[in-house]
Amino acid sequence: MKISILYFTKSGKTKEMAEIVAKGMKNVNNIEVGVFDINNIDENFLNESKAVVFGTPIYYANTCWQMKKWFDESRNYNLEGKIGAVFATADYIQGGAATGMLTIINHLMVKGMLVYSGGSALGQPFLHLGPVATKENYEKSKYMFEVFGERIANKVIELY
Ligand SMILES: Cc1cc2nc3c(=O)[nH]c(=O)nc-3n(C[C@H](O)[C@H](O)[C@H](O)COP(=O)(O)O)c2cc1C
């Protein structure tokens, strides 16, 4: 089963975390992962995906405008009934990552997606809205992104 990870990056951190999420997904059998910059998406792969995960850098306590623009122009993508999930990178713990992730979660709801992160329900690491890498916890947080990927992939197998 296919899963797409869509990200925007300027300085590479969100892309690096997208690849770690993908690595976690590949720990699960029967999962094929496509990792795409939002400017270069394989539309067939996206349409066939059972889950779509969005990775954003945080700009001014929100998602970056490039990701917002993608959603504002994404009328032709039918994401209804797919699992939707989000992760972020930011400089500071107080830099507004949760607010930015909620902006994306709003769009996922509007798209008719089934929003999932595993939350705190699956124990440590607690993921709540999704994993966040900040400058201070950057290296340490990689494990959390891998677990997140694994949890999304397990849910895909369970539901589809
Ligand atoms: C225009 C702009 C605004 C930013 N605003 C914030 C912010 O409000 N809070 C924060 O923690 N980091 C902020 N950052 C830092 C980025 O979110 C952070 O460096 C991120 O990891 C960059 O991701 P990338 O390497 O994938 O481009 C901002 C960066 C830019 C370029």
PDB file of N, CA and C and ligand atoms in Angstrom, residues 8-15 56-62 88-97 133-135 138, ligand 1:
ATOM      1  N   PHE A   8       7.581  20.928   2.110  1.00  0.00           N
ATOM      2  CA  PHE A   8       8.277  22.089   1.544  1.00  0.00           C
ATOM      3  C   PHE A   8       9.528  22.298   2.377  1.00  0.00           C
ATOM      4  N   THR A   9      10.609  22.670   1.741  1.00  0.00           N
ATOM      5  CA  THR A   9      11.839  22.971   2.473  1.00  0.00           C
ATOM      6  C   THR A   9      12.594  24.079   1.783  1.00  0.00           C
ATOM      7  N   LYS A  10      13.302  24.884   2.565  1.00  0.00           N
ATOM      8  CA  LYS A  10      14.195  25.867   1.974  1.00  0.00           C
ATOM      9  C   LYS A  10      15.638  25.505   2.328  1.00  0.00           C
ATOM     10  N   SER A  11      15.861  25.174   3.590  1.00  0.00           N
ATOM     11  CA  SER A  11      17.238  24.877   4.002  1.00  0.00           C
ATOM     12  C   SER A  11      17.473  23.405   4.311  1.00  0.00           C
ATOM     13  N   GLY A  12      16.497  22.539   3.973  1.00  0.00           N
ATOM     14  CA  GLY A  12      16.749  21.095   3.975  1.00  0.00           C
ATOM     15  C   GLY A  12      16.289  20.322   5.190  1.00  0.00           C
ATOM     16  N   LYS A  13      15.918  21.020   6.285  1.00  0.00           N
ATOM     17  CA  LYS A  13      15.593  20.274   7.502  1.00  0.00           C
ATOM     18  C   LYS A  13      14.278  19.497   7.371  1.00  0.00           C
ATOM     19  N   THR A  14      13.287  20.113   6.776  1.00  0.00           N
ATOM     20  CA  THR A  14      11.990  19.432   6.652  1.00  0.00           C
ATOM     21  C   THR A  14      12.109  18.243   5.697  1.00  0.00           C
ATOM     22  N   LYS A  15      12.943  18.395   4.686  1.00  0.00           N
ATOM     23  CA  LYS A  15      13.195  17.266   3.769  1.00  0.00           C
ATOM     24  C   LYS A  15      13.889  16.127   4.523  1.00  0.00           C
ATOM     25  N   THR A  56       6.028  20.624   7.149  1.00  0.00           N
ATOM     26  CA  THR A  56       6.170  22.069   6.924  1.00  0.00           C
ATOM     27  C   THR A  56       7.225  22.695   7.834  1.00  0.00           C
ATOM     28  N   PRO A  57       8.013  23.627   7.321  1.00  0.00           N
ATOM     29  CA  PRO A  57       8.757  24.502   8.225  1.00  0.00           C
ATOM     30  C   PRO A  57       7.787  25.525   8.798  1.00  0.00           C
ATOM     31  N   ILE A  58       8.049  25.976  10.003  1.00  0.00           N
ATOM     32  CA  ILE A  58       7.178  26.981  10.630  1.00  0.00           C
ATOM     33  C   ILE A  58       7.673  28.377  10.275  1.00  0.00           C
ATOM     34  N   TYR A  59       6.761  29.161   9.692  1.00  0.00           N
ATOM     35  CA  TYR A  59       7.048  30.564   9.374  1.00  0.00           C
ATOM     36  C   TYR A  59       6.099  31.439  10.193  1.00  0.00           C
ATOM     37  N   TYR A  60       6.644  32.277  11.042  1.00  0.00           N
ATOM     38  CA  TYR A  60       5.847  33.201  11.845  1.00  0.00           C
ATOM     39  C   TYR A  60       4.688  32.494  12.541  1.00  0.00           C
ATOM     40  N   ALA A  61       5.035  31.422  13.272  1.00  0.00           N
ATOM     41  CA  ALA A  61       4.062  30.654  14.064  1.00  0.00           C
ATOM     42  C   ALA A  61       2.934  30.085  13.216  1.00  0.00           C
ATOM     43  N   ASN A  62       3.250  29.794  11.964  1.00  0.00           N
ATOM     44  CA  ASN A  62       2.225  29.194  11.106  1.00  0.00           C
ATOM     45  C   ASN A  62       2.913  28.265  10.103  1.00  0.00           C
ATOM     46  N   ALA A  88       6.435  19.019  11.599  1.00  0.00           N
ATOM     47  CA  ALA A  88       6.985  20.359  11.387  1.00  0.00           C
ATOM     48  C   ALA A  88       8.430  20.433  11.852  1.00  0.00           C
ATOM     49  N   THR A  89       9.148  21.387  11.273  1.00  0.00           N
ATOM     50  CA  THR A  89      10.443  21.785  11.829  1.00  0.00           C
ATOM     51  C   THR A  89      10.366  23.285  12.102  1.00  0.00           C
ATOM     52  N   ALA A  90      11.062  23.701  13.137  1.00  0.00           N
ATOM     53  CA  ALA A  90      11.029  25.104  13.558  1.00  0.00           C
ATOM     54  C   ALA A  90      12.341  25.406  14.252  1.00  0.00           C
ATOM     55  N   ASP A  91      12.623  26.679  14.470  1.00  0.00           N
ATOM     56  CA  ASP A  91      13.854  27.004  15.195  1.00  0.00           C
ATOM     57  C   ASP A  91      13.679  26.877  16.703  1.00  0.00           C
ATOM     58  N   TYR A  92      12.503  27.293  17.193  1.00  0.00           N
ATOM     59  CA  TYR A  92      12.355  27.433  18.640  1.00  0.00           C
ATOM     60  C   TYR A  92      11.145  26.675  19.159  1.00  0.00           C
ATOM     61  N   ILE A  93      11.302  26.189  20.386  1.00  0.00           N
ATOM     62  CA  ILE A  93      10.195  25.464  21.010  1.00  0.00           C
ATOM     63  C   ILE A  93       8.986  26.378  21.194  1.00  0.00           C
ATOM     64  N   GLN A  94       9.246  27.668  21.387  1.00  0.00           N
ATOM     65  CA  GLN A  94       8.151  28.633  21.566  1.00  0.00           C
ATOM     66  C   GLN A  94       7.790  29.297  20.236  1.00  0.00           C
ATOM     67  N   GLY A  95       8.247  28.685  19.126  1.00  0.00           N
ATOM     68  CA  GLY A  95       8.107  29.346  17.817  1.00  0.00           C
ATOM     69  C   GLY A  95       6.798  29.118  17.095  1.00  0.00           C
ATOM     70  N   GLY A  96       5.843  28.420  17.729  1.00  0.00           N
ATOM     71  CA  GLY A  96       4.509  28.339  17.139  1.00  0.00           C
ATOM     72  C   GLY A  96       4.264  27.129  16.248  1.00  0.00           C
ATOM     73  N   ALA A  97       5.008  26.048  16.468  1.00  0.00           N
ATOM     74  CA  ALA A  97       4.823  24.866  15.609  1.00  0.00           C
ATOM     75  C   ALA A  97       3.401  24.315  15.707  1.00  0.00           C
ATOM     76  N   ALA A 133      10.609  19.046  15.095  1.00  0.00           N
ATOM     77  CA  ALA A 133      12.058  19.167  15.337  1.00  0.00           C
ATOM     78  C   ALA A 133      12.389  20.638  15.479  1.00  0.00           C
ATOM     79  N   THR A 134      13.001  21.002  16.599  1.00  0.00           N
ATOM     80  CA  THR A 134      13.486  22.372  16.758  1.00  0.00           C
ATOM     81  C   THR A 134      15.011  22.331  16.746  1.00  0.00           C
ATOM     82  N   LYS A 135      15.630  23.492  16.694  1.00  0.00           N
ATOM     83  CA  LYS A 135      17.105  23.545  16.653  1.00  0.00           C
ATOM     84  C   LYS A 135      17.698  22.800  17.836  1.00  0.00           C
ATOM     85  N   TYR A 138      17.068  18.848  17.633  1.00  0.00           N
ATOM     86  CA  TYR A 138      17.074  18.351  16.252  1.00  0.00           C
ATOM     87  C   TYR A 138      17.531  16.887  16.134  1.00  0.00           C
TER      88      TYR A 138
HETATM   89  C1  LIG B   1      10.408  33.412   6.864  1.00  0.00           C
HETATM   90  C2  LIG B   1      10.756  32.517   8.020  1.00  0.00           C
HETATM   91  C3  LIG B   1       9.998  32.583   9.173  1.00  0.00           C
HETATM   92  C4  LIG B   1      10.278  31.748  10.242  1.00  0.00           C
HETATM   93  N1  LIG B   1       9.495  31.809  11.360  1.00  0.00           N
HETATM   94  C5  LIG B   1       9.728  30.970  12.395  1.00  0.00           C
HETATM   95  C6  LIG B   1       8.878  30.978  13.551  1.00  0.00           C
HETATM   96  O1  LIG B   1       7.911  31.729  13.650  1.00  0.00           O
HETATM   97  N2  LIG B   1       9.149  30.111  14.551  1.00  0.00           N
HETATM   98  C7  LIG B   1      10.232  29.259  14.510  1.00  0.00           C
HETATM   99  O2  LIG B   1      10.435  28.502  15.471  1.00  0.00           O
HETATM  100  N3  LIG B   1      11.036  29.209  13.404  1.00  0.00           N
HETATM  101  C8  LIG B   1      10.808  30.037  12.360  1.00  0.00           C
HETATM  102  N4  LIG B   1      11.602  29.980  11.236  1.00  0.00           N
HETATM  103  C9  LIG B   1      12.674  28.956  11.159  1.00  0.00           C
HETATM  104  C10 LIG B   1      12.260  27.735  10.354  1.00  0.00           C
HETATM  105  O3  LIG B   1      10.965  27.267  10.685  1.00  0.00           O
HETATM  106  C11 LIG B   1      13.235  26.558  10.593  1.00  0.00           C
HETATM  107  O4  LIG B   1      14.570  26.952  10.371  1.00  0.00           O
HETATM  108  C12 LIG B   1      12.874  25.373   9.745  1.00  0.00           C
HETATM  109  O5  LIG B   1      13.452  24.217  10.306  1.00  0.00           O
HETATM  110  C13 LIG B   1      13.362  25.529   8.297  1.00  0.00           C
HETATM  111  O6  LIG B   1      12.980  24.403   7.570  1.00  0.00           O
HETATM  112  P1  LIG B   1      13.701  23.994   6.215  1.00  0.00           P
HETATM  113  O7  LIG B   1      15.160  23.733   6.537  1.00  0.00           O
HETATM  114  O8  LIG B   1      13.001  22.764   5.801  1.00  0.00           O
HETATM  115  O9  LIG B   1      13.518  25.118   5.243  1.00  0.00           O
HETATM  116  C14 LIG B   1      11.347  30.819  10.154  1.00  0.00           C
HETATM  117  C15 LIG B   1      12.113  30.768   8.990  1.00  0.00           C
HETATM  118  C16 LIG B   1      11.817  31.595   7.934  1.00  0.00           C
HETATM  119  C17 LIG B   1      12.649  31.503   6.667  1.00  0.00           C
END
